[in-house]
mmCIF file of N, CA, C and O in Angstrom:
data_model
loop_
_atom_site.group_PDB
_atom_site.id
_atom_site.type_symbol
_atom_site.label_atom_id
_atom_site.label_comp_id
_atom_site.label_asym_id
_atom_site.label_seq_id
_atom_site.Cartn_x
_atom_site.Cartn_y
_atom_site.Cartn_z
ATOM 1 N N UNK A 1 68.424 15.274 -71.913
ATOM 2 C CA UNK A 1 67.502 16.083 -72.555
ATOM 3 C C UNK A 1 68.476 15.663 -74.124
ATOM 4 O O UNK A 1 70.001 15.800 -74.564
ATOM 5 N N UNK A 2 67.502 14.793 -75.622
ATOM 6 C CA UNK A 2 68.496 14.637 -76.569
ATOM 7 C C UNK A 2 68.293 16.127 -77.260
ATOM 8 O O UNK A 2 67.489 16.858 -76.901
ATOM 9 N N UNK A 3 68.893 15.440 -78.211
ATOM 10 C CA UNK A 3 68.855 17.416 -79.468
ATOM 11 C C UNK A 3 67.270 17.230 -80.093
ATOM 12 O O UNK A 3 67.071 18.395 -80.251
ATOM 13 N N UNK A 4 66.776 15.817 -80.198
ATOM 14 C CA UNK A 4 65.291 15.810 -81.118
ATOM 15 C C UNK A 4 64.455 16.722 -79.849
ATOM 16 O O UNK A 4 63.668 17.656 -80.531
ATOM 17 N N UNK A 5 64.284 16.477 -78.195
ATOM 18 C CA UNK A 5 63.909 16.729 -78.080
ATOM 19 C C UNK A 5 64.088 18.888 -77.720
ATOM 20 O O UNK A 5 62.918 19.392 -77.858
ATOM 21 N N UNK A 6 65.162 18.839 -77.437
ATOM 22 C CA UNK A 6 65.439 20.458 -77.734
ATOM 23 C C UNK A 6 65.454 21.082 -79.243
ATOM 24 O O UNK A 6 64.601 22.144 -78.879
ATOM 25 N N UNK A 7 65.428 20.377 -79.917
ATOM 26 C CA UNK A 7 64.306 21.258 -81.711
ATOM 27 C C UNK A 7 63.472 21.288 -81.406
ATOM 28 O O UNK A 7 62.899 22.916 -81.498
ATOM 29 N N UNK A 8 62.602 20.290 -80.888
ATOM 30 C CA UNK A 8 61.234 20.359 -80.563
ATOM 31 C C UNK A 8 60.652 21.753 -79.842
ATOM 32 O O UNK A 8 59.397 22.078 -79.535
ATOM 33 N N UNK A 9 61.556 21.692 -78.285
ATOM 34 C CA UNK A 9 61.112 22.684 -77.233
ATOM 35 C C UNK A 9 61.850 23.894 -78.116
ATOM 36 O O UNK A 9 60.687 25.216 -77.724
ATOM 37 N N UNK A 10 62.646 24.145 -79.335
ATOM 38 C CA UNK A 10 62.619 25.590 -79.693
ATOM 39 C C UNK A 10 61.678 25.673 -80.358
ATOM 40 O O UNK A 10 61.391 27.522 -80.317
ATOM 41 N N UNK A 11 61.533 25.017 -81.348
ATOM 42 C CA UNK A 11 60.467 25.434 -82.218
ATOM 43 C C UNK A 11 58.903 25.529 -81.559
ATOM 44 O O UNK A 11 58.433 26.445 -82.184
ATOM 45 N N UNK A 12 58.732 25.141 -80.330
ATOM 46 C CA UNK A 12 57.419 25.328 -79.727
ATOM 47 C C UNK A 12 57.572 26.863 -79.047
ATOM 48 O O UNK A 12 56.824 27.679 -78.841
ATOM 49 N N UNK A 13 58.735 27.252 -78.138
ATOM 50 C CA UNK A 13 58.931 28.909 -77.984
ATOM 51 C C UNK A 13 59.110 29.010 -79.559
ATOM 52 O O UNK A 13 58.621 30.425 -79.033
ATOM 53 N N UNK A 14 59.243 29.144 -80.502
ATOM 54 C CA UNK A 14 59.529 29.745 -81.437
ATOM 55 C C UNK A 14 58.126 30.471 -81.899
ATOM 56 O O UNK A 14 57.279 31.443 -82.207
ATOM 57 N N UNK A 15 57.286 28.771 -82.175
ATOM 58 C CA UNK A 15 55.893 29.083 -82.792
ATOM 59 C C UNK A 15 54.932 30.191 -81.244
ATOM 60 O O UNK A 15 54.685 30.895 -81.675
ATOM 61 N N UNK A 16 55.022 29.810 -79.977
ATOM 62 C CA UNK A 16 54.311 31.127 -78.852
ATOM 63 C C UNK A 16 54.763 31.824 -79.285
ATOM 64 O O UNK A 16 54.136 32.963 -79.432
ATOM 65 N N UNK A 17 56.485 32.176 -80.011
ATOM 66 C CA UNK A 17 56.524 33.828 -80.101
ATOM 67 C C UNK A 17 56.700 34.801 -81.570
ATOM 68 O O UNK A 17 56.437 35.370 -81.708
ATOM 69 N N UNK A 18 55.754 33.464 -82.437
ATOM 70 C CA UNK A 18 54.600 33.258 -83.636
ATOM 71 C C UNK A 18 56.717 34.177 -84.644
ATOM 72 O O UNK A 18 55.841 34.773 -85.107
ATOM 73 N N UNK A 19 57.203 33.165 -85.082
ATOM 74 C CA UNK A 19 58.287 33.191 -85.445
ATOM 75 C C UNK A 19 58.059 32.020 -86.142
ATOM 76 O O UNK A 19 58.088 30.797 -85.464
ATOM 77 N N UNK A 20 57.899 32.664 -87.560
ATOM 78 C CA UNK A 20 57.974 31.409 -88.717
ATOM 79 C C UNK A 20 59.409 30.373 -88.697
ATOM 80 O O UNK A 20 60.401 31.000 -89.259
ATOM 81 N N UNK A 21 59.425 29.299 -88.191
ATOM 82 C CA UNK A 21 60.109 28.544 -87.746
ATOM 83 C C UNK A 21 60.244 26.785 -88.294
ATOM 84 O O UNK A 21 59.418 26.745 -88.266
ATOM 85 N N UNK A 22 61.142 26.480 -88.782
ATOM 86 C CA UNK A 22 60.481 24.902 -88.884
ATOM 87 C C UNK A 22 62.146 24.101 -88.849
ATOM 88 O O UNK A 22 63.173 24.221 -89.421
ATOM 89 N N UNK A 23 61.893 22.574 -89.298
ATOM 90 C CA UNK A 23 63.556 21.731 -88.398
ATOM 91 C C UNK A 23 63.279 21.387 -89.674
ATOM 92 O O UNK A 23 62.780 21.730 -90.901
ATOM 93 N N UNK A 24 64.831 21.295 -90.768
ATOM 94 C CA UNK A 24 65.457 21.404 -91.826
ATOM 95 C C UNK A 24 66.159 20.140 -91.506
ATOM 96 O O UNK A 24 67.384 19.976 -90.798
ATOM 97 N N UNK A 25 65.747 18.809 -92.181
ATOM 98 C CA UNK A 25 65.917 18.033 -92.029
ATOM 99 C C UNK A 25 67.260 17.323 -92.659
ATOM 100 O O UNK A 25 67.247 17.905 -94.107
ATOM 101 N N UNK A 26 68.567 17.297 -92.444
ATOM 102 C CA UNK A 26 69.109 16.641 -94.138
ATOM 103 C C UNK A 26 70.375 15.356 -93.595
ATOM 104 O O UNK A 26 70.107 14.956 -92.212
ATOM 105 N N UNK A 27 70.913 14.689 -94.365
ATOM 106 C CA UNK A 27 71.817 13.626 -94.153
ATOM 107 C C UNK A 27 71.410 12.984 -95.156
ATOM 108 O O UNK A 27 69.766 12.564 -95.759
ATOM 109 N N UNK A 28 71.054 11.045 -94.268
ATOM 110 C CA UNK A 28 70.718 10.361 -94.556
ATOM 111 C C UNK A 28 70.084 8.712 -94.292
ATOM 112 O O UNK A 28 70.657 9.099 -92.294
ATOM 113 N N UNK A 29 69.429 8.341 -94.238
ATOM 114 C CA UNK A 29 69.051 6.948 -93.512
ATOM 115 C C UNK A 29 68.694 5.512 -94.466
ATOM 116 O O UNK A 29 67.754 6.127 -95.891
ATOM 117 N N UNK A 30 68.431 4.747 -93.828
ATOM 118 C CA UNK A 30 68.682 3.518 -94.909
ATOM 119 C C UNK A 30 67.064 3.094 -93.822
ATOM 120 O O UNK A 30 66.998 3.032 -92.682
ATOM 121 N N UNK A 31 65.696 2.821 -94.700
ATOM 122 C CA UNK A 31 64.495 2.367 -94.175
ATOM 123 C C UNK A 31 64.191 1.725 -94.993
ATOM 124 O O UNK A 31 64.784 1.468 -96.034
ATOM 125 N N UNK A 32 62.619 0.758 -94.269
ATOM 126 C CA UNK A 32 62.243 0.061 -95.177
ATOM 127 C C UNK A 32 60.744 0.671 -95.737
ATOM 128 O O UNK A 32 60.041 0.778 -94.728
ATOM 129 N N UNK A 33 60.359 -0.379 -96.797
ATOM 130 C CA UNK A 33 59.479 0.456 -97.005
ATOM 131 C C UNK A 33 58.551 -0.536 -97.878
ATOM 132 O O UNK A 33 58.924 -0.956 -99.198
ATOM 133 N N UNK A 34 57.795 -0.724 -97.394
ATOM 134 C CA UNK A 34 57.110 -2.238 -98.701
ATOM 135 C C UNK A 34 57.899 -3.535 -98.511
ATOM 136 O O UNK A 34 58.338 -3.834 -99.615
ATOM 137 N N UNK A 35 58.283 -3.665 -97.092
ATOM 138 C CA UNK A 35 58.843 -5.258 -97.252
ATOM 139 C C UNK A 35 60.309 -4.709 -97.747
ATOM 140 O O UNK A 35 61.453 -5.827 -97.958
ATOM 141 N N UNK A 36 60.875 -3.633 -98.572
ATOM 142 C CA UNK A 36 62.191 -3.425 -99.274
ATOM 143 C C UNK A 36 62.608 -2.163 -98.721
ATOM 144 O O UNK A 36 62.375 -1.653 -97.817
ATOM 145 N N UNK A 37 64.137 -2.626 -98.517
ATOM 146 C CA UNK A 37 65.141 -1.472 -97.810
ATOM 147 C C UNK A 37 65.384 -0.570 -98.887
ATOM 148 O O UNK A 37 65.633 -0.594 -99.936
ATOM 149 N N UNK A 38 65.422 1.055 -98.604
ATOM 150 C CA UNK A 38 66.097 1.881 -99.195
ATOM 151 C C UNK A 38 67.134 2.966 -98.938
ATOM 152 O O UNK A 38 66.812 3.548 -97.217
ATOM 153 N N UNK A 39 67.647 3.688 -99.467
ATOM 154 C CA UNK A 39 68.027 4.782 -99.407
ATOM 155 C C UNK A 39 67.902 5.721 -98.944
ATOM 156 O O UNK A 39 67.384 6.137 -100.346
ATOM 157 N N UNK A 40 67.288 6.872 -98.375
ATOM 158 C CA UNK A 40 66.812 8.133 -98.351
ATOM 159 C C UNK A 40 67.945 9.212 -98.085
ATOM 160 O O UNK A 40 68.267 9.328 -96.935
ATOM 161 N N UNK A 41 68.161 9.473 -99.319
ATOM 162 C CA UNK A 41 68.819 11.397 -98.691
ATOM 163 C C UNK A 41 67.925 11.997 -98.783
ATOM 164 O O UNK A 41 67.436 12.719 -99.326
ATOM 165 N N UNK A 42 67.832 13.376 -97.216
ATOM 166 C CA UNK A 42 67.415 14.022 -97.314
ATOM 167 C C UNK A 42 67.769 15.578 -97.720
ATOM 168 O O UNK A 42 68.751 15.454 -98.013
ATOM 169 N N UNK A 43 66.653 16.454 -98.283
ATOM 170 C CA UNK A 43 67.337 17.976 -99.432
ATOM 171 C C UNK A 43 68.300 18.508 -98.213
ATOM 172 O O UNK A 43 68.073 18.515 -96.995
ATOM 173 N N UNK A 44 69.527 19.057 -98.863
ATOM 174 C CA UNK A 44 69.783 20.039 -98.238
ATOM 175 C C UNK A 44 71.380 20.320 -98.230
ATOM 176 O O UNK A 44 71.923 19.606 -99.403
ATOM 177 N N UNK A 45 71.697 21.366 -97.460
ATOM 178 C CA UNK A 45 73.325 21.486 -98.038
ATOM 179 C C UNK A 45 74.199 21.023 -96.385
ATOM 180 O O UNK A 45 73.210 21.324 -95.395
ATOM 181 N N UNK A 46 75.178 20.662 -97.330
ATOM 182 C CA UNK A 46 76.267 20.000 -95.937
ATOM 183 C C UNK A 46 75.947 21.701 -94.862
ATOM 184 O O UNK A 46 76.612 22.674 -95.115
ATOM 185 N N UNK A 47 75.952 20.923 -93.577
ATOM 186 C CA UNK A 47 76.318 21.759 -92.594
ATOM 187 C C UNK A 47 74.807 22.577 -92.313
ATOM 188 O O UNK A 47 74.822 23.112 -91.396
ATOM 189 N N UNK A 48 73.810 22.305 -92.819
ATOM 190 C CA UNK A 48 72.724 23.034 -92.608
ATOM 191 C C UNK A 48 72.414 22.959 -91.046
ATOM 192 O O UNK A 48 72.523 22.014 -91.111
ATOM 193 N N UNK A 49 71.675 23.864 -90.811
ATOM 194 C CA UNK A 49 70.852 24.192 -89.683
ATOM 195 C C UNK A 49 69.728 22.826 -88.727
ATOM 196 O O UNK A 49 69.191 22.954 -90.078
ATOM 197 N N UNK A 50 69.548 23.113 -87.861
ATOM 198 C CA UNK A 50 69.018 22.305 -87.465
ATOM 199 C C UNK A 50 67.355 23.288 -87.969
ATOM 200 O O UNK A 50 65.890 22.187 -88.022
ATOM 201 N N UNK A 51 67.217 23.960 -87.328
ATOM 202 C CA UNK A 51 66.332 24.740 -87.538
ATOM 203 C C UNK A 51 66.520 26.133 -88.117
ATOM 204 O O UNK A 51 67.656 26.666 -88.177
ATOM 205 N N UNK A 52 65.654 26.532 -89.403
ATOM 206 C CA UNK A 52 65.456 27.673 -90.458
ATOM 207 C C UNK A 52 64.240 28.359 -89.721
ATOM 208 O O UNK A 52 63.367 27.535 -90.042
ATOM 209 N N UNK A 53 64.682 29.778 -90.452
ATOM 210 C CA UNK A 53 63.712 30.016 -90.264
ATOM 211 C C UNK A 53 63.653 31.685 -90.527
ATOM 212 O O UNK A 53 64.314 32.291 -91.046
ATOM 213 N N UNK A 54 62.725 32.611 -90.406
ATOM 214 C CA UNK A 54 62.351 33.996 -90.590
ATOM 215 C C UNK A 54 61.876 34.771 -89.233
ATOM 216 O O UNK A 54 60.669 34.386 -88.845
ATOM 217 N N UNK A 55 62.950 35.434 -88.932
ATOM 218 C CA UNK A 55 62.788 36.202 -87.796
ATOM 219 C C UNK A 55 61.582 37.380 -88.338
ATOM 220 O O UNK A 55 61.027 37.833 -89.629
ATOM 221 N N UNK A 56 60.997 37.853 -87.324
ATOM 222 C CA UNK A 56 60.153 39.226 -87.399
ATOM 223 C C UNK A 56 60.180 40.527 -88.468
ATOM 224 O O UNK A 56 59.273 40.709 -88.962
ATOM 225 N N UNK A 57 61.815 40.746 -87.804
ATOM 226 C CA UNK A 57 61.790 41.764 -89.169
ATOM 227 C C UNK A 57 62.471 41.550 -90.964
ATOM 228 O O UNK A 57 63.145 42.357 -91.274
ATOM 229 N N UNK A 58 62.768 40.171 -90.810
ATOM 230 C CA UNK A 58 62.424 39.464 -92.042
ATOM 231 C C UNK A 58 64.177 39.014 -91.977
ATOM 232 O O UNK A 58 64.731 38.395 -93.325
ATOM 233 N N UNK A 59 65.042 39.142 -91.721
ATOM 234 C CA UNK A 59 66.165 38.990 -91.285
ATOM 235 C C UNK A 59 65.905 37.151 -90.730
ATOM 236 O O UNK A 59 64.807 36.108 -90.687
ATOM 237 N N UNK A 60 67.163 36.368 -91.566
ATOM 238 C CA UNK A 60 67.201 34.815 -91.974
ATOM 239 C C UNK A 60 67.582 34.308 -90.606
ATOM 240 O O UNK A 60 68.362 34.859 -89.734
ATOM 241 N N UNK A 61 66.868 32.707 -90.109
ATOM 242 C CA UNK A 61 67.921 32.572 -88.282
ATOM 243 C C UNK A 61 67.993 30.745 -89.070
ATOM 244 O O UNK A 61 67.004 30.187 -89.886
ATOM 245 N N UNK A 62 68.955 30.738 -87.970
ATOM 246 C CA UNK A 62 69.508 29.339 -88.293
ATOM 247 C C UNK A 62 69.854 29.611 -86.823
ATOM 248 O O UNK A 62 70.846 29.807 -86.152
ATOM 249 N N UNK A 63 69.714 28.388 -85.968
ATOM 250 C CA UNK A 63 70.059 27.561 -84.773
ATOM 251 C C UNK A 63 70.333 25.736 -85.055
ATOM 252 O O UNK A 63 69.933 24.791 -85.441
ATOM 253 N N UNK A 64 71.643 25.708 -84.447
ATOM 254 C CA UNK A 64 72.247 24.486 -84.482
ATOM 255 C C UNK A 64 72.027 24.121 -83.532
ATOM 256 O O UNK A 64 72.780 24.974 -81.938
ATOM 257 N N UNK A 65 71.318 23.366 -83.510
ATOM 258 C CA UNK A 65 70.780 22.520 -80.902
ATOM 259 C C UNK A 65 71.878 22.027 -81.195
ATOM 260 O O UNK A 65 71.818 21.253 -81.586
ATOM 261 N N UNK A 66 72.435 21.933 -80.651
ATOM 262 C CA UNK A 66 73.444 20.937 -79.148
ATOM 263 C C UNK A 66 73.007 20.279 -77.877
ATOM 264 O O UNK A 66 72.686 21.631 -77.117
ATOM 265 N N UNK A 67 73.395 19.329 -77.151
ATOM 266 C CA UNK A 67 73.448 18.590 -75.887
ATOM 267 C C UNK A 67 75.078 18.017 -75.397
ATOM 268 O O UNK A 67 75.783 18.178 -75.945
ATOM 269 N N UNK A 68 74.763 18.468 -74.280
ATOM 270 C CA UNK A 68 75.717 17.558 -74.148
ATOM 271 C C UNK A 68 77.029 18.311 -74.255
ATOM 272 O O UNK A 68 77.241 19.641 -73.786
ATOM 273 N N UNK A 69 77.744 17.144 -73.953
ATOM 274 C CA UNK A 69 79.510 17.570 -74.403
ATOM 275 C C UNK A 69 79.355 18.172 -76.549
ATOM 276 O O UNK A 69 80.668 18.208 -76.928
ATOM 277 N N UNK A 70 78.103 17.685 -76.856
ATOM 278 C CA UNK A 70 78.041 17.640 -78.908
ATOM 279 C C UNK A 70 78.858 19.142 -78.901
ATOM 280 O O UNK A 70 78.360 20.511 -78.744
ATOM 281 N N UNK A 71 79.469 19.008 -79.726
ATOM 282 C CA UNK A 71 80.191 19.958 -80.691
ATOM 283 C C UNK A 71 79.852 19.803 -81.684
ATOM 284 O O UNK A 71 79.521 19.270 -82.751
ATOM 285 N N UNK A 72 79.393 21.318 -82.416
ATOM 286 C CA UNK A 72 79.247 21.458 -84.133
ATOM 287 C C UNK A 72 80.246 21.258 -84.569
ATOM 288 O O UNK A 72 81.684 21.345 -84.881
ATOM 289 N N UNK A 73 80.046 20.595 -85.910
ATOM 290 C CA UNK A 73 80.741 20.184 -87.159
ATOM 291 C C UNK A 73 81.301 21.435 -87.550
ATOM 292 O O UNK A 73 81.264 22.546 -87.642
ATOM 293 N N UNK A 74 82.959 21.682 -88.508
ATOM 294 C CA UNK A 74 83.584 22.542 -88.710
ATOM 295 C C UNK A 74 82.220 22.421 -89.998
ATOM 296 O O UNK A 74 82.214 24.322 -90.483
ATOM 297 N N UNK A 75 82.003 22.635 -90.868
ATOM 298 C CA UNK A 75 80.716 22.313 -91.772
ATOM 299 C C UNK A 75 79.349 23.049 -90.941
ATOM 300 O O UNK A 75 78.664 24.619 -92.282
ATOM 301 N N UNK A 76 79.156 23.143 -89.617
ATOM 302 C CA UNK A 76 78.192 23.492 -89.550
ATOM 303 C C UNK A 76 78.404 24.747 -88.892
ATOM 304 O O UNK A 76 77.424 26.320 -88.993
ATOM 305 N N UNK A 77 79.555 25.224 -88.569
ATOM 306 C CA UNK A 77 80.458 26.267 -88.638
ATOM 307 C C UNK A 77 80.297 27.577 -89.157
ATOM 308 O O UNK A 77 80.343 28.762 -89.086
ATOM 309 N N UNK A 78 80.679 26.956 -90.155
ATOM 310 C CA UNK A 78 81.130 27.683 -91.582
ATOM 311 C C UNK A 78 79.271 28.216 -91.795
ATOM 312 O O UNK A 78 79.310 29.382 -92.906
ATOM 313 N N UNK A 79 78.285 27.093 -91.936
ATOM 314 C CA UNK A 79 76.924 27.912 -92.606
ATOM 315 C C UNK A 79 76.932 28.607 -91.416
ATOM 316 O O UNK A 79 76.157 29.403 -91.743
ATOM 317 N N UNK A 80 76.847 28.425 -90.086
ATOM 318 C CA UNK A 80 76.468 29.654 -89.003
ATOM 319 C C UNK A 80 77.179 30.956 -89.713
ATOM 320 O O UNK A 80 76.871 32.271 -89.568
ATOM 321 N N UNK A 81 78.617 30.831 -89.512
ATOM 322 C CA UNK A 81 79.524 32.273 -90.251
ATOM 323 C C UNK A 81 78.807 32.716 -91.200
ATOM 324 O O UNK A 81 78.851 33.982 -91.390
ATOM 325 N N UNK A 82 78.141 32.019 -92.525
ATOM 326 C CA UNK A 82 77.502 32.788 -93.683
ATOM 327 C C UNK A 82 76.150 33.311 -93.790
ATOM 328 O O UNK A 82 76.615 34.726 -94.132
ATOM 329 N N UNK A 83 75.889 33.012 -92.634
ATOM 330 C CA UNK A 83 74.378 33.156 -92.617
ATOM 331 C C UNK A 83 74.646 34.856 -91.612
ATOM 332 O O UNK A 83 74.093 35.853 -92.636
ATOM 333 N N UNK A 84 75.945 35.003 -90.408
ATOM 334 C CA UNK A 84 75.739 35.336 -89.927
ATOM 335 C C UNK A 84 76.752 37.126 -90.454
ATOM 336 O O UNK A 84 76.219 38.205 -90.340
ATOM 337 N N UNK A 85 77.159 36.554 -91.689
ATOM 338 C CA UNK A 85 77.980 37.645 -93.033
ATOM 339 C C UNK A 85 76.797 37.962 -93.795
ATOM 340 O O UNK A 85 77.123 38.844 -94.108
ATOM 341 N N UNK A 86 75.891 36.780 -93.905
ATOM 342 C CA UNK A 86 74.923 37.762 -94.483
ATOM 343 C C UNK A 86 73.781 39.026 -94.249
ATOM 344 O O UNK A 86 72.867 38.759 -95.067
ATOM 345 N N UNK A 87 73.527 38.990 -93.057
ATOM 346 C CA UNK A 87 73.160 39.194 -92.338
ATOM 347 C C UNK A 87 71.735 39.022 -91.379
ATOM 348 O O UNK A 87 71.164 39.878 -91.063
ATOM 349 N N UNK A 88 72.436 37.395 -91.445
ATOM 350 C CA UNK A 88 70.906 36.194 -91.102
ATOM 351 C C UNK A 88 71.500 36.411 -89.719
ATOM 352 O O UNK A 88 72.309 37.312 -88.943
ATOM 353 N N UNK A 89 70.263 35.919 -88.476
ATOM 354 C CA UNK A 89 71.152 35.381 -87.196
ATOM 355 C C UNK A 89 70.982 34.359 -87.175
ATOM 356 O O UNK A 89 70.336 33.416 -87.622
ATOM 357 N N UNK A 90 72.473 33.416 -86.811
ATOM 358 C CA UNK A 90 72.332 32.319 -86.949
ATOM 359 C C UNK A 90 73.961 32.026 -85.678
ATOM 360 O O UNK A 90 74.501 32.413 -84.984
ATOM 361 N N UNK A 91 73.238 30.940 -84.822
ATOM 362 C CA UNK A 91 74.447 30.851 -83.722
ATOM 363 C C UNK A 91 73.698 29.155 -83.206
ATOM 364 O O UNK A 91 72.723 28.802 -83.842
ATOM 365 N N UNK A 92 74.843 29.033 -81.739
ATOM 366 C CA UNK A 92 74.092 27.264 -81.150
ATOM 367 C C UNK A 92 73.812 27.706 -80.280
ATOM 368 O O UNK A 92 73.646 28.325 -79.517
ATOM 369 N N UNK A 93 72.680 26.713 -80.096
ATOM 370 C CA UNK A 93 71.510 27.198 -78.786
ATOM 371 C C UNK A 93 71.787 25.486 -78.235
ATOM 372 O O UNK A 93 71.758 24.649 -78.566
ATOM 373 N N UNK A 94 71.799 25.647 -77.059
ATOM 374 C CA UNK A 94 72.247 24.420 -75.788
ATOM 375 C C UNK A 94 70.800 24.688 -75.507
ATOM 376 O O UNK A 94 70.682 23.345 -74.438
ATOM 377 N N UNK A 95 69.827 25.468 -75.157
ATOM 378 C CA UNK A 95 68.773 25.176 -74.102
ATOM 379 C C UNK A 95 67.655 26.995 -74.712
ATOM 380 O O UNK A 95 68.482 27.982 -75.412
ATOM 381 N N UNK A 96 67.233 26.561 -74.581
ATOM 382 C CA UNK A 96 66.136 28.263 -74.847
ATOM 383 C C UNK A 96 66.785 29.494 -74.346
ATOM 384 O O UNK A 96 66.652 30.498 -75.073
ATOM 385 N N UNK A 97 67.490 29.644 -73.174
ATOM 386 C CA UNK A 97 67.810 30.277 -73.298
ATOM 387 C C UNK A 97 69.053 31.445 -73.729
ATOM 388 O O UNK A 97 68.511 32.365 -74.127
ATOM 389 N N UNK A 98 69.741 30.372 -74.491
ATOM 390 C CA UNK A 98 70.483 30.696 -75.499
ATOM 391 C C UNK A 98 69.801 31.665 -76.602
ATOM 392 O O UNK A 98 70.451 32.532 -77.400
ATOM 393 N N UNK A 99 68.510 30.421 -76.845
ATOM 394 C CA UNK A 99 67.610 31.573 -78.366
ATOM 395 C C UNK A 99 67.277 33.239 -77.437
ATOM 396 O O UNK A 99 67.371 33.719 -78.301
ATOM 397 N N UNK A 100 66.772 32.580 -76.372
ATOM 398 C CA UNK A 100 66.953 34.311 -75.801
ATOM 399 C C UNK A 100 67.559 35.015 -76.096
ATOM 400 O O UNK A 100 66.918 36.528 -76.365
ATOM 401 N N UNK A 101 68.458 35.323 -75.523
ATOM 402 C CA UNK A 101 69.800 35.988 -76.021
ATOM 403 C C UNK A 101 69.839 36.165 -76.880
ATOM 404 O O UNK A 101 70.529 37.287 -77.395
ATOM 405 N N UNK A 102 69.952 35.645 -77.807
ATOM 406 C CA UNK A 102 70.527 35.598 -79.637
ATOM 407 C C UNK A 102 69.603 36.122 -80.751
ATOM 408 O O UNK A 102 69.821 37.076 -81.201
ATOM 409 N N UNK A 103 68.096 36.065 -80.044
ATOM 410 C CA UNK A 103 66.943 36.416 -81.498
ATOM 411 C C UNK A 103 66.145 38.152 -80.494
ATOM 412 O O UNK A 103 65.170 38.650 -80.123
ATOM 413 N N UNK A 104 65.859 37.586 -78.622
ATOM 414 C CA UNK A 104 66.215 39.131 -78.173
ATOM 415 C C UNK A 104 64.875 38.798 -77.729
ATOM 416 O O UNK A 104 64.153 37.834 -77.747
#
């Protein structure tokens, strides 16, 4: 499974549970548009999690998705820590089971 597939499956599970969440793109890419190469930067802050949402009780939700041996960067860990310290729920998910354990 790729990280993209994991993100999609977790978003599907959250939608099924009626939890408001979305994919948060961050970073940059070079793409072609109308025959010209363009540099596109996605809005966001450094370390922003893959999935952002709001739990039914109003708490902020941040999920960093990882597969295989991939590890979170220091910036990603700092973002997760900041969310948790602020009363939100933030964690690394390698499967839907991780989501279930973390949000109940």
